Amino acid sequence: MIAYRFFLERVPTPTGMMLLVTDEQERLRALDWEDHEVRMHRLLRLHYGTGLTRLKANARASNARRAVEAYYGGAFSAIDTLHVKTGGTGFQREVWTALRATPVGETTTYGRLAALLGRPRAMRAVGMANGANPAGVVVPCHRVIGANASLTGYGGGIERKRWLLEHERAAPGECRCAARKAAGQAGPHPIDH
């Protein structure tokens, strides 16, 4: 029995071919690199159950694809409006929502995220949730660095993490999440389940 029908798009980016998975409502379900396709399928099984998803090639460019392409083109706020729907635990979704609130051009640590969530001693759990993130870049786990400001592990690889952080810092004048919040505008969508 297939419970979830998803659409798969392959999106060329400066960091490699990305795999973008959306549902019929065009909500983002997964985003990963082609060289990590096995991990993406493992996360889909963990989030939705073994044998319960079917991926079909998307015949047209989704809104999510256009937003990811705009992000890579320097319009960083384009991904903020994407609806992300995942499985995962309530705690994981809290972490992913907090990650989406991390402004472009800024970084955070597992400790800061844990404190932000009101669980200052849950740094390891935050790290585990970060590692289980099925929608990298849009849920910007690349913005998490070590407490000593080092580039910590990243599912897409340290070189991609470095590239993404440098890319985000290279766009002066781009509307940042924090600036929008201060102006009373909406920030990124929370993670749906």
PDB file of N, CA, C and O in Angstrom, residues 22-67:
ATOM      1  N   THR A  22       8.706  16.921  -3.280  1.00  0.00           N
ATOM      2  CA  THR A  22       7.516  17.665  -2.847  1.00  0.00           C
ATOM      3  C   THR A  22       6.310  16.730  -2.872  1.00  0.00           C
ATOM      4  O   THR A  22       6.347  15.652  -3.472  1.00  0.00           O
ATOM      5  N   ASP A  23       5.226  17.179  -2.253  1.00  0.00           N
ATOM      6  CA  ASP A  23       3.982  16.407  -2.296  1.00  0.00           C
ATOM      7  C   ASP A  23       3.003  17.079  -3.252  1.00  0.00           C
ATOM      8  O   ASP A  23       3.349  18.058  -3.928  1.00  0.00           O
ATOM      9  N   GLU A  24       1.785  16.583  -3.304  1.00  0.00           N
ATOM     10  CA  GLU A  24       0.787  17.111  -4.237  1.00  0.00           C
ATOM     11  C   GLU A  24       0.409  18.556  -3.945  1.00  0.00           C
ATOM     12  O   GLU A  24      -0.031  19.270  -4.832  1.00  0.00           O
ATOM     13  N   GLN A  25       0.593  19.004  -2.711  1.00  0.00           N
ATOM     14  CA  GLN A  25       0.314  20.389  -2.336  1.00  0.00           C
ATOM     15  C   GLN A  25       1.557  21.272  -2.487  1.00  0.00           C
ATOM     16  O   GLN A  25       1.554  22.419  -2.059  1.00  0.00           O
ATOM     17  N   GLU A  26       2.614  20.722  -3.073  1.00  0.00           N
ATOM     18  CA  GLU A  26       3.897  21.403  -3.300  1.00  0.00           C
ATOM     19  C   GLU A  26       4.615  21.770  -2.004  1.00  0.00           C
ATOM     20  O   GLU A  26       5.402  22.705  -1.968  1.00  0.00           O
ATOM     21  N   ARG A  27       4.349  21.020  -0.940  1.00  0.00           N
ATOM     22  CA  ARG A  27       5.115  21.199   0.295  1.00  0.00           C
ATOM     23  C   ARG A  27       6.414  20.417   0.154  1.00  0.00           C
ATOM     24  O   ARG A  27       6.417  19.298  -0.360  1.00  0.00           O
ATOM     25  N   LEU A  28       7.491  21.002   0.620  1.00  0.00           N
ATOM     26  CA  LEU A  28       8.794  20.349   0.546  1.00  0.00           C
ATOM     27  C   LEU A  28       8.841  19.215   1.562  1.00  0.00           C
ATOM     28  O   LEU A  28       8.568  19.412   2.740  1.00  0.00           O
ATOM     29  N   ARG A  29       9.198  18.026   1.098  1.00  0.00           N
ATOM     30  CA  ARG A  29       9.301  16.857   1.970  1.00  0.00           C
ATOM     31  C   ARG A  29      10.752  16.456   2.213  1.00  0.00           C
ATOM     32  O   ARG A  29      11.086  15.935   3.261  1.00  0.00           O
ATOM     33  N   ALA A  30      11.619  16.693   1.219  1.00  0.00           N
ATOM     34  CA  ALA A  30      13.040  16.347   1.375  1.00  0.00           C
ATOM     35  C   ALA A  30      13.849  17.150   0.361  1.00  0.00           C
ATOM     36  O   ALA A  30      13.355  17.515  -0.707  1.00  0.00           O
ATOM     37  N   LEU A  31      15.098  17.426   0.742  1.00  0.00           N
ATOM     38  CA  LEU A  31      16.034  18.122  -0.148  1.00  0.00           C
ATOM     39  C   LEU A  31      17.431  17.639   0.223  1.00  0.00           C
ATOM     40  O   LEU A  31      17.858  17.785   1.368  1.00  0.00           O
ATOM     41  N   ASP A  32      18.108  17.028  -0.732  1.00  0.00           N
ATOM     42  CA  ASP A  32      19.441  16.501  -0.473  1.00  0.00           C
ATOM     43  C   ASP A  32      20.212  16.481  -1.781  1.00  0.00           C
ATOM     44  O   ASP A  32      19.658  16.785  -2.840  1.00  0.00           O
ATOM     45  N   TRP A  33      21.482  16.124  -1.698  1.00  0.00           N
ATOM     46  CA  TRP A  33      22.306  16.063  -2.902  1.00  0.00           C
ATOM     47  C   TRP A  33      22.264  14.671  -3.489  1.00  0.00           C
ATOM     48  O   TRP A  33      22.107  13.673  -2.774  1.00  0.00           O
ATOM     49  N   GLU A  34      22.431  14.622  -4.792  1.00  0.00           N
ATOM     50  CA  GLU A  34      22.363  13.362  -5.521  1.00  0.00           C
ATOM     51  C   GLU A  34      23.368  12.341  -4.983  1.00  0.00           C
ATOM     52  O   GLU A  34      23.067  11.147  -4.920  1.00  0.00           O
ATOM     53  N   ASP A  35      24.553  12.797  -4.575  1.00  0.00           N
ATOM     54  CA  ASP A  35      25.536  11.851  -4.049  1.00  0.00           C
ATOM     55  C   ASP A  35      25.183  11.366  -2.640  1.00  0.00           C
ATOM     56  O   ASP A  35      25.890  10.533  -2.076  1.00  0.00           O
ATOM     57  N   HIS A  36      24.084  11.838  -2.086  1.00  0.00           N
ATOM     58  CA  HIS A  36      23.579  11.368  -0.792  1.00  0.00           C
ATOM     59  C   HIS A  36      22.155  10.828  -0.934  1.00  0.00           C
ATOM     60  O   HIS A  36      21.373  10.866   0.018  1.00  0.00           O
ATOM     61  N   GLU A  37      21.837  10.315  -2.110  1.00  0.00           N
ATOM     62  CA  GLU A  37      20.484   9.812  -2.379  1.00  0.00           C
ATOM     63  C   GLU A  37      20.102   8.671  -1.431  1.00  0.00           C
ATOM     64  O   GLU A  37      18.959   8.587  -0.987  1.00  0.00           O
ATOM     65  N   VAL A  38      21.048   7.816  -1.104  1.00  0.00           N
ATOM     66  CA  VAL A  38      20.766   6.709  -0.179  1.00  0.00           C
ATOM     67  C   VAL A  38      20.294   7.251   1.162  1.00  0.00           C
ATOM     68  O   VAL A  38      19.318   6.755   1.739  1.00  0.00           O
ATOM     69  N   ARG A  39      20.959   8.291   1.667  1.00  0.00           N
ATOM     70  CA  ARG A  39      20.555   8.897   2.944  1.00  0.00           C
ATOM     71  C   ARG A  39      19.148   9.498   2.824  1.00  0.00           C
ATOM     72  O   ARG A  39      18.320   9.348   3.727  1.00  0.00           O
ATOM     73  N   MET A  40      18.860  10.163   1.708  1.00  0.00           N
ATOM     74  CA  MET A  40      17.544  10.760   1.531  1.00  0.00           C
ATOM     75  C   MET A  40      16.459   9.681   1.591  1.00  0.00           C
ATOM     76  O   MET A  40      15.436   9.850   2.271  1.00  0.00           O
ATOM     77  N   HIS A  41      16.681   8.563   0.918  1.00  0.00           N
ATOM     78  CA  HIS A  41      15.687   7.478   0.947  1.00  0.00           C
ATOM     79  C   HIS A  41      15.563   6.886   2.354  1.00  0.00           C
ATOM     80  O   HIS A  41      14.462   6.553   2.791  1.00  0.00           O
ATOM     81  N   ARG A  42      16.686   6.793   3.082  1.00  0.00           N
ATOM     82  CA  ARG A  42      16.642   6.300   4.456  1.00  0.00           C
ATOM     83  C   ARG A  42      15.802   7.241   5.327  1.00  0.00           C
ATOM     84  O   ARG A  42      14.953   6.801   6.099  1.00  0.00           O
ATOM     85  N   LEU A  43      16.002   8.555   5.168  1.00  0.00           N
ATOM     86  CA  LEU A  43      15.217   9.517   5.954  1.00  0.00           C
ATOM     87  C   LEU A  43      13.742   9.470   5.568  1.00  0.00           C
ATOM     88  O   LEU A  43      12.865   9.586   6.428  1.00  0.00           O
ATOM     89  N   LEU A  44      13.438   9.288   4.286  1.00  0.00           N
ATOM     90  CA  LEU A  44      12.033   9.159   3.876  1.00  0.00           C
ATOM     91  C   LEU A  44      11.399   7.934   4.537  1.00  0.00           C
ATOM     92  O   LEU A  44      10.252   7.999   5.010  1.00  0.00           O
ATOM     93  N   ARG A  45      12.135   6.812   4.593  1.00  0.00           N
ATOM     94  CA  ARG A  45      11.610   5.617   5.267  1.00  0.00           C
ATOM     95  C   ARG A  45      11.402   5.875   6.757  1.00  0.00           C
ATOM     96  O   ARG A  45      10.391   5.464   7.325  1.00  0.00           O
ATOM     97  N   LEU A  46      12.362   6.550   7.392  1.00  0.00           N
ATOM     98  CA  LEU A  46      12.229   6.847   8.819  1.00  0.00           C
ATOM     99  C   LEU A  46      11.038   7.756   9.097  1.00  0.00           C
ATOM    100  O   LEU A  46      10.329   7.580  10.085  1.00  0.00           O
ATOM    101  N   HIS A  47      10.813   8.729   8.230  1.00  0.00           N
ATOM    102  CA  HIS A  47       9.747   9.700   8.454  1.00  0.00           C
ATOM    103  C   HIS A  47       8.362   9.184   8.064  1.00  0.00           C
ATOM    104  O   HIS A  47       7.369   9.580   8.678  1.00  0.00           O
ATOM    105  N   TYR A  48       8.288   8.320   7.049  1.00  0.00           N
ATOM    106  CA  TYR A  48       6.977   7.930   6.522  1.00  0.00           C
ATOM    107  C   TYR A  48       6.706   6.436   6.551  1.00  0.00           C
ATOM    108  O   TYR A  48       5.602   6.007   6.264  1.00  0.00           O
ATOM    109  N   GLY A  49       7.708   5.628   6.868  1.00  0.00           N
ATOM    110  CA  GLY A  49       7.523   4.184   6.938  1.00  0.00           C
ATOM    111  C   GLY A  49       8.082   3.476   5.714  1.00  0.00           C
ATOM    112  O   GLY A  49       8.060   4.012   4.602  1.00  0.00           O
ATOM    113  N   THR A  50       8.543   2.273   5.931  1.00  0.00           N
ATOM    114  CA  THR A  50       9.129   1.470   4.851  1.00  0.00           C
ATOM    115  C   THR A  50       8.058   1.084   3.846  1.00  0.00           C
ATOM    116  O   THR A  50       7.006   0.568   4.216  1.00  0.00           O
ATOM    117  N   GLY A  51       8.322   1.352   2.588  1.00  0.00           N
ATOM    118  CA  GLY A  51       7.406   0.970   1.515  1.00  0.00           C
ATOM    119  C   GLY A  51       6.163   1.833   1.388  1.00  0.00           C
ATOM    120  O   GLY A  51       5.263   1.497   0.621  1.00  0.00           O
ATOM    121  N   LEU A  52       6.076   2.928   2.133  1.00  0.00           N
ATOM    122  CA  LEU A  52       4.861   3.738   2.111  1.00  0.00           C
ATOM    123  C   LEU A  52       4.960   4.972   1.217  1.00  0.00           C
ATOM    124  O   LEU A  52       4.015   5.745   1.132  1.00  0.00           O
ATOM    125  N   THR A  53       6.110   5.181   0.581  1.00  0.00           N
ATOM    126  CA  THR A  53       6.251   6.338  -0.303  1.00  0.00           C
ATOM    127  C   THR A  53       6.535   5.892  -1.722  1.00  0.00           C
ATOM    128  O   THR A  53       7.151   4.852  -1.955  1.00  0.00           O
ATOM    129  N   ARG A  54       6.065   6.696  -2.659  1.00  0.00           N
ATOM    130  CA  ARG A  54       6.393   6.486  -4.068  1.00  0.00           C
ATOM    131  C   ARG A  54       6.859   7.826  -4.623  1.00  0.00           C
ATOM    132  O   ARG A  54       6.179   8.841  -4.479  1.00  0.00           O
ATOM    133  N   LEU A  55       8.023   7.802  -5.254  1.00  0.00           N
ATOM    134  CA  LEU A  55       8.559   9.002  -5.896  1.00  0.00           C
ATOM    135  C   LEU A  55       8.307   8.925  -7.388  1.00  0.00           C
ATOM    136  O   LEU A  55       8.591   7.913  -8.021  1.00  0.00           O
ATOM    137  N   LYS A  56       7.787  10.010  -7.910  1.00  0.00           N
ATOM    138  CA  LYS A  56       7.513  10.108  -9.339  1.00  0.00           C
ATOM    139  C   LYS A  56       8.189  11.379  -9.850  1.00  0.00           C
ATOM    140  O   LYS A  56       8.151  12.408  -9.171  1.00  0.00           O
ATOM    141  N   ALA A  57       8.796  11.305 -11.021  1.00  0.00           N
ATOM    142  CA  ALA A  57       9.437  12.490 -11.588  1.00  0.00           C
ATOM    143  C   ALA A  57       8.395  13.578 -11.793  1.00  0.00           C
ATOM    144  O   ALA A  57       7.291  13.312 -12.270  1.00  0.00           O
ATOM    145  N   ASN A  58       8.730  14.797 -11.399  1.00  0.00           N
ATOM    146  CA  ASN A  58       7.820  15.923 -11.573  1.00  0.00           C
ATOM    147  C   ASN A  58       7.933  16.419 -13.012  1.00  0.00           C
ATOM    148  O   ASN A  58       9.028  16.708 -13.488  1.00  0.00           O
ATOM    149  N   ALA A  59       6.815  16.524 -13.679  1.00  0.00           N
ATOM    150  CA  ALA A  59       6.814  16.916 -15.091  1.00  0.00           C
ATOM    151  C   ALA A  59       7.034  18.414 -15.288  1.00  0.00           C
ATOM    152  O   ALA A  59       7.345  18.855 -16.387  1.00  0.00           O
ATOM    153  N   ARG A  60       6.874  19.193 -14.236  1.00  0.00           N
ATOM    154  CA  ARG A  60       7.058  20.644 -14.344  1.00  0.00           C
ATOM    155  C   ARG A  60       7.831  21.146 -13.138  1.00  0.00           C
ATOM    156  O   ARG A  60       7.906  20.474 -12.117  1.00  0.00           O
ATOM    157  N   ALA A  61       8.391  22.315 -13.259  1.00  0.00           N
ATOM    158  CA  ALA A  61       9.156  22.897 -12.151  1.00  0.00           C
ATOM    159  C   ALA A  61       8.202  23.322 -11.033  1.00  0.00           C
ATOM    160  O   ALA A  61       7.254  24.073 -11.264  1.00  0.00           O
ATOM    161  N   SER A  62       8.459  22.847  -9.832  1.00  0.00           N
ATOM    162  CA  SER A  62       7.630  23.202  -8.682  1.00  0.00           C
ATOM    163  C   SER A  62       8.021  24.571  -8.150  1.00  0.00           C
ATOM    164  O   SER A  62       9.088  25.108  -8.465  1.00  0.00           O
ATOM    165  N   ASN A  63       7.166  25.115  -7.293  1.00  0.00           N
ATOM    166  CA  ASN A  63       7.504  26.366  -6.601  1.00  0.00           C
ATOM    167  C   ASN A  63       8.756  26.184  -5.757  1.00  0.00           C
ATOM    168  O   ASN A  63       9.577  27.095  -5.649  1.00  0.00           O
ATOM    169  N   ALA A  64       8.904  24.999  -5.163  1.00  0.00           N
ATOM    170  CA  ALA A  64      10.090  24.733  -4.342  1.00  0.00           C
ATOM    171  C   ALA A  64      11.348  24.783  -5.200  1.00  0.00           C
ATOM    172  O   ALA A  64      12.366  25.347  -4.787  1.00  0.00           O
ATOM    173  N   ARG A  65      11.294  24.223  -6.387  1.00  0.00           N
ATOM    174  CA  ARG A  65      12.464  24.265  -7.269  1.00  0.00           C
ATOM    175  C   ARG A  65      12.815  25.711  -7.624  1.00  0.00           C
ATOM    176  O   ARG A  65      13.978  26.106  -7.571  1.00  0.00           O
ATOM    177  N   ARG A  66      11.804  26.481  -7.984  1.00  0.00           N
ATOM    178  CA  ARG A  66      12.068  27.884  -8.341  1.00  0.00           C
ATOM    179  C   ARG A  66      12.657  28.648  -7.156  1.00  0.00           C
ATOM    180  O   ARG A  66      13.553  29.470  -7.322  1.00  0.00           O
ATOM    181  N   ALA A  67      12.191  28.350  -5.947  1.00  0.00           N
ATOM    182  CA  ALA A  67      12.717  29.026  -4.758  1.00  0.00           C
ATOM    183  C   ALA A  67      14.166  28.617  -4.488  1.00  0.00           C
ATOM    184  O   ALA A  67      14.999  29.462  -4.159  1.00  0.00           O
TER     185      ALA A  67
END
